[in-house]
Coordinates of C-alpha atoms in Angstrom, one line a residue:
X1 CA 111.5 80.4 57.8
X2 CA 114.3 79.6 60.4
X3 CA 116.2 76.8 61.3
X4 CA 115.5 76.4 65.1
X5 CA 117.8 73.1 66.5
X6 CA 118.3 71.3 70.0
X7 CA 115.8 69.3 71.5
X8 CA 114.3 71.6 74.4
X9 CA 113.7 74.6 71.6
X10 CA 112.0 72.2 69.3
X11 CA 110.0 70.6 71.8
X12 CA 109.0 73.8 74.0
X13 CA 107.7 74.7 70.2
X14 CA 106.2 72.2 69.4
X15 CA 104.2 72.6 72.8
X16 CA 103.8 76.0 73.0
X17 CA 101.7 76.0 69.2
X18 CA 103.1 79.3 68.8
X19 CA 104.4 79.3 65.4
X20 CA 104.3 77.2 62.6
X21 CA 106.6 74.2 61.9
X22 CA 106.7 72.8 58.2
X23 CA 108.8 70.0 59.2
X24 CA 111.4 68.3 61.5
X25 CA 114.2 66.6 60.7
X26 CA 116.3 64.0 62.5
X27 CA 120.0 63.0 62.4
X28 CA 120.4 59.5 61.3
X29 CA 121.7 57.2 64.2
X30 CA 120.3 59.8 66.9
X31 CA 117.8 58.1 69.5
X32 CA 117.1 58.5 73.2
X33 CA 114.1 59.3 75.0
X34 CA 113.7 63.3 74.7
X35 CA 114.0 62.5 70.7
X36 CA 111.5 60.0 71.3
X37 CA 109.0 62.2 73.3
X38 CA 109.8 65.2 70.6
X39 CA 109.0 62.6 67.7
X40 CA 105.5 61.7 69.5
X41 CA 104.7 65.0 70.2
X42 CA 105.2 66.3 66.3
X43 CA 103.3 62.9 65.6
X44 CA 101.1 64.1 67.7
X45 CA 100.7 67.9 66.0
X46 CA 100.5 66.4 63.0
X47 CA 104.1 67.7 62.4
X48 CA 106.0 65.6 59.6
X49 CA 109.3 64.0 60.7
X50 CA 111.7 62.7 59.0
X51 CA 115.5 61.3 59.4
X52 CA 118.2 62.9 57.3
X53 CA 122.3 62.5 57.5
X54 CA 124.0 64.3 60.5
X55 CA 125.9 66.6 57.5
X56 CA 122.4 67.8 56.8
X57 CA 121.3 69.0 60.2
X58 CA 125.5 70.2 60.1
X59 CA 125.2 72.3 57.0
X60 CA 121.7 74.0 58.0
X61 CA 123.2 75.1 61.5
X62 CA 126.2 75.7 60.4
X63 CA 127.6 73.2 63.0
X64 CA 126.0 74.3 65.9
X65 CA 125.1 72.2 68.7
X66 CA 121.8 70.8 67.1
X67 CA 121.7 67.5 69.3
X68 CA 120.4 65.5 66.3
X69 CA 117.2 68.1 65.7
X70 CA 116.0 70.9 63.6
X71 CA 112.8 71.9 63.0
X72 CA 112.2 74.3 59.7
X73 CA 109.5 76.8 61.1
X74 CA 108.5 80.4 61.0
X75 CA 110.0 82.6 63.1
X76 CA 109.2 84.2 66.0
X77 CA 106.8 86.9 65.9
X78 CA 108.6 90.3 68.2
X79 CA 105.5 91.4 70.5
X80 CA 103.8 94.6 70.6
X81 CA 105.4 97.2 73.3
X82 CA 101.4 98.6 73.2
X83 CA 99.3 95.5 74.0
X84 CA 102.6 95.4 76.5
X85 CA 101.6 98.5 78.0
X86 CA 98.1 97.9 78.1
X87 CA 97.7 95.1 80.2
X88 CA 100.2 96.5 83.3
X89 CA 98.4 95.3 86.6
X90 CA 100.2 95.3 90.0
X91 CA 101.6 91.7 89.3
X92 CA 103.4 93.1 86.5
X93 CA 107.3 92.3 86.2
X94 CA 108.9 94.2 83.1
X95 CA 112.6 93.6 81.9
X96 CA 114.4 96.0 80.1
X97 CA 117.4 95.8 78.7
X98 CA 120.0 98.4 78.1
X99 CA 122.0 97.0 75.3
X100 CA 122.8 93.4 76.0
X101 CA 125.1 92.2 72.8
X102 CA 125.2 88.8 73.0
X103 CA 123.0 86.7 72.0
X104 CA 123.6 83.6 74.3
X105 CA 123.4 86.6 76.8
X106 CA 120.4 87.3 75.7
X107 CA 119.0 83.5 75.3
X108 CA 120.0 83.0 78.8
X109 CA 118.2 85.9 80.3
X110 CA 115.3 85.2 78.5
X111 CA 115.2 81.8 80.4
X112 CA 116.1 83.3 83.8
X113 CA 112.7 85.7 82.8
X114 CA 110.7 83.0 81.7
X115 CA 111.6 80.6 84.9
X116 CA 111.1 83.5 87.3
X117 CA 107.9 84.5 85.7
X118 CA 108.4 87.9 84.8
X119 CA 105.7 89.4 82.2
X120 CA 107.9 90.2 79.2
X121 CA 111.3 91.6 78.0
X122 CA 112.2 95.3 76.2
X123 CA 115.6 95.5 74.2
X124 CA 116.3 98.3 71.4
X125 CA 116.1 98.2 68.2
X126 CA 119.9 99.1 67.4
X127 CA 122.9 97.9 69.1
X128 CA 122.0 95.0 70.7
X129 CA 121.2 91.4 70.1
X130 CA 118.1 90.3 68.6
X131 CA 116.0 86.9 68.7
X132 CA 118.2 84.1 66.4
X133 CA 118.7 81.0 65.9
X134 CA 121.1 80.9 68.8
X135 CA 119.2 83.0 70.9
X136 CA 116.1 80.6 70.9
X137 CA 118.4 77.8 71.4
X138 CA 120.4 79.0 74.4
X139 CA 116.9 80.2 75.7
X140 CA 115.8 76.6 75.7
X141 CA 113.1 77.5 74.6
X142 CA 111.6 79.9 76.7
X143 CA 111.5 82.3 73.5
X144 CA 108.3 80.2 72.5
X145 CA 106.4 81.5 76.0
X146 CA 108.0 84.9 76.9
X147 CA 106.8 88.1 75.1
X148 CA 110.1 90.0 73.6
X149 CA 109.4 93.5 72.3
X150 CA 111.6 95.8 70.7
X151 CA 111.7 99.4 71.3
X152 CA 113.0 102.4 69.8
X153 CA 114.1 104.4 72.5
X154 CA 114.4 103.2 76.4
X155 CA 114.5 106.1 78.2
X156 CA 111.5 107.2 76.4
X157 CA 109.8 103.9 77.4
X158 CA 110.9 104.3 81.1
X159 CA 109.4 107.7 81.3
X160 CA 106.0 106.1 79.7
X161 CA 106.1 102.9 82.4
X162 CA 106.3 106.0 84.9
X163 CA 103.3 107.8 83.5
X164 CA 101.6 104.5 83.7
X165 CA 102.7 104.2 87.7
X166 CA 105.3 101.3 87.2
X167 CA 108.4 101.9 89.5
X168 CA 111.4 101.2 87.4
X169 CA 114.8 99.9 89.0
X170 CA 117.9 100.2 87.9
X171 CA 121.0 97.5 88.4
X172 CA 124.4 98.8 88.4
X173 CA 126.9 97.9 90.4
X174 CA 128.3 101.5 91.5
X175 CA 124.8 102.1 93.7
X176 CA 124.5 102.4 97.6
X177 CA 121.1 100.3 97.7
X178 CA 121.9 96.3 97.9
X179 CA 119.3 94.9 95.9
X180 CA 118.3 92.5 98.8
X181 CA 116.5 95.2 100.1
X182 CA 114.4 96.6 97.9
X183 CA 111.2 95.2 98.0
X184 CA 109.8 94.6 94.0
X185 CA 106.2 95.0 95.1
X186 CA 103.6 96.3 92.7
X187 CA 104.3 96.6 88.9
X188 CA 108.1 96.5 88.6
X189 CA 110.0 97.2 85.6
X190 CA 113.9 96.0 86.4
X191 CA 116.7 97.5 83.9
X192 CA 120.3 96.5 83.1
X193 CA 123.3 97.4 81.2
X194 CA 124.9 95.7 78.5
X195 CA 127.9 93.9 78.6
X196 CA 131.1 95.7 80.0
X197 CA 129.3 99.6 80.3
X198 CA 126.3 99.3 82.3
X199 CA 123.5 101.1 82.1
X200 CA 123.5 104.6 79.8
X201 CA 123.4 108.1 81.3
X202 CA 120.2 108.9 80.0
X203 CA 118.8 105.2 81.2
X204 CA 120.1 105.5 84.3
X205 CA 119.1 109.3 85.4
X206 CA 115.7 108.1 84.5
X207 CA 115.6 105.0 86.9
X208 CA 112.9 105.7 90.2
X209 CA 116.0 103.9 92.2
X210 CA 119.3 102.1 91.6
X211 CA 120.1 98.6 93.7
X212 CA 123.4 96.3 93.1
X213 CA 124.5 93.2 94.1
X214 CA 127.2 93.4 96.2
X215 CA 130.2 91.1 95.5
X216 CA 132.6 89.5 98.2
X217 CA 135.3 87.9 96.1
X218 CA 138.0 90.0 93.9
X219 CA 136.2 89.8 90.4
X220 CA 134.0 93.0 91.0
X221 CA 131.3 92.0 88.7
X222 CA 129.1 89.2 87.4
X223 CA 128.1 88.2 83.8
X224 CA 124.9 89.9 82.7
X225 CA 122.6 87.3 82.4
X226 CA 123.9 85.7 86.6
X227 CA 123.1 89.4 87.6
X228 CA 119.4 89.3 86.1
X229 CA 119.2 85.6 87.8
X230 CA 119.8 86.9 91.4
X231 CA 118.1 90.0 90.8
X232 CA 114.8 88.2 89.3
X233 CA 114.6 85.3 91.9
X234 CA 114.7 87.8 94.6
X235 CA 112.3 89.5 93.3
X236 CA 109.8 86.7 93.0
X237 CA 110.9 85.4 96.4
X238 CA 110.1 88.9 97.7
X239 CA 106.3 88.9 96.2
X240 CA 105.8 85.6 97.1
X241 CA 106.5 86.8 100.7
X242 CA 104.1 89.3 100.1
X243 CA 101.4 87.3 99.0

């Protein structure tokens, strides 16, 4: 079981029916309406509820933001890079990513996906972060709706999205192409580095093409998860053009 906190997690989970939730438990003294409308709903799902001292929520969080919520449920289920890969169609919008560290990184790319609509997110297995309790809470829950597989290798996985006809694009912030350009029709799989060292050799040689965003102020790069924000939107604002 995990200890997933904040209200948006606990109530995207509640929704989203996903996993199971043995219990919830509210901080003493805590009310407003989203606790309110998070109470009715685990009413609602037959979810028991029940209030608990603020040092309770503290010590099972370790003192993380919980907002006065924590819900004690399983935890989420990594999805299966095969019944990925088996249901590509040309709608398909793929995010790989090429050893992001952190997880509120992570968590907040995962919500940029989810918000933009891509179809699911690839990170490795080793040497980058993995779905946690922080994770789903900076993620705001979009952990509960988003497929997030794991993989062994990424290159190898590019060179199989290939084989199966996906174009795969690479962001790093050294290539000629301004990602504004490119057009993201088709199935799509978009890749990028990890904090501080971009994308790796291997990764990047296998890329179809490379795009960057180009920067106009003196910092000459943005935060990981803002770079897979502008990249994604344009992206969807491209195919809804398209449409």
């Amino acid at each position: 079981m995990s200890n997933l906190y904040g209200v948006l997690p606990v109530l995207e989970a509640i929704k989203a029916g996903g996993r199971r939730i043995e219990r919830i438990l509210i901080a003493d003294g805590a009310r407003n309406d989203r606790l309110r409308e998070l109470i009715a709903s685990a009413r609602q799902a037959n979810i028991p509820v029940r209030r608990e001292p603020r040092a309770v929520l503290d010590r099972l969080t370790g003192k993380a933001n919980h907002q006065g919520v924590v819900a004690i449920a399983a935890v989420i289920a990594y999805a299966d890079e095969s019944i990925l890969l088996s249901r590509i169609t040309p709608e398909t919008l793929f995010l790989l990513l090429d050893g992001v560290e952190d997880p509120h990184n992570l968590g907040a790319i995962i919500r940029a996906a989810e918000c933009s609509g891509a179809t699911a997110v690839f990170i490795p297995e080793r040497r980058a972060a993995h779905i946690s309790d922080v994770v789903v809470k900076t993620s705001a829950g979009a952990t509960e709706y988003l497929p997030v597989a794991k993989v062994t290798n990424l290159a190898s996985l590019i060179e199989e999205l290939k084989r199966l006809n996906v174009w795969v694009v690479g962001v790093e912030q050294s290539a000629r192409t301004d990602y504004s350009k490119y057009d993201y029709r088709g199935a799509t799989a978009l890749v990028f580095g990890g904090e501080g060292r971009g994308l790796h050799r291997l990764v990047r040689e296998r890329c179809d093409t490379l795009v960057s965003i180009p920067m106009r102020g003196r910092i000459t790069s943005l935060n990981v998860s803002v770079a897979v924000g502008v990249v994604l939107f344009e992206a969807l604002r491209k195919r809804s053009q398209n449409k």
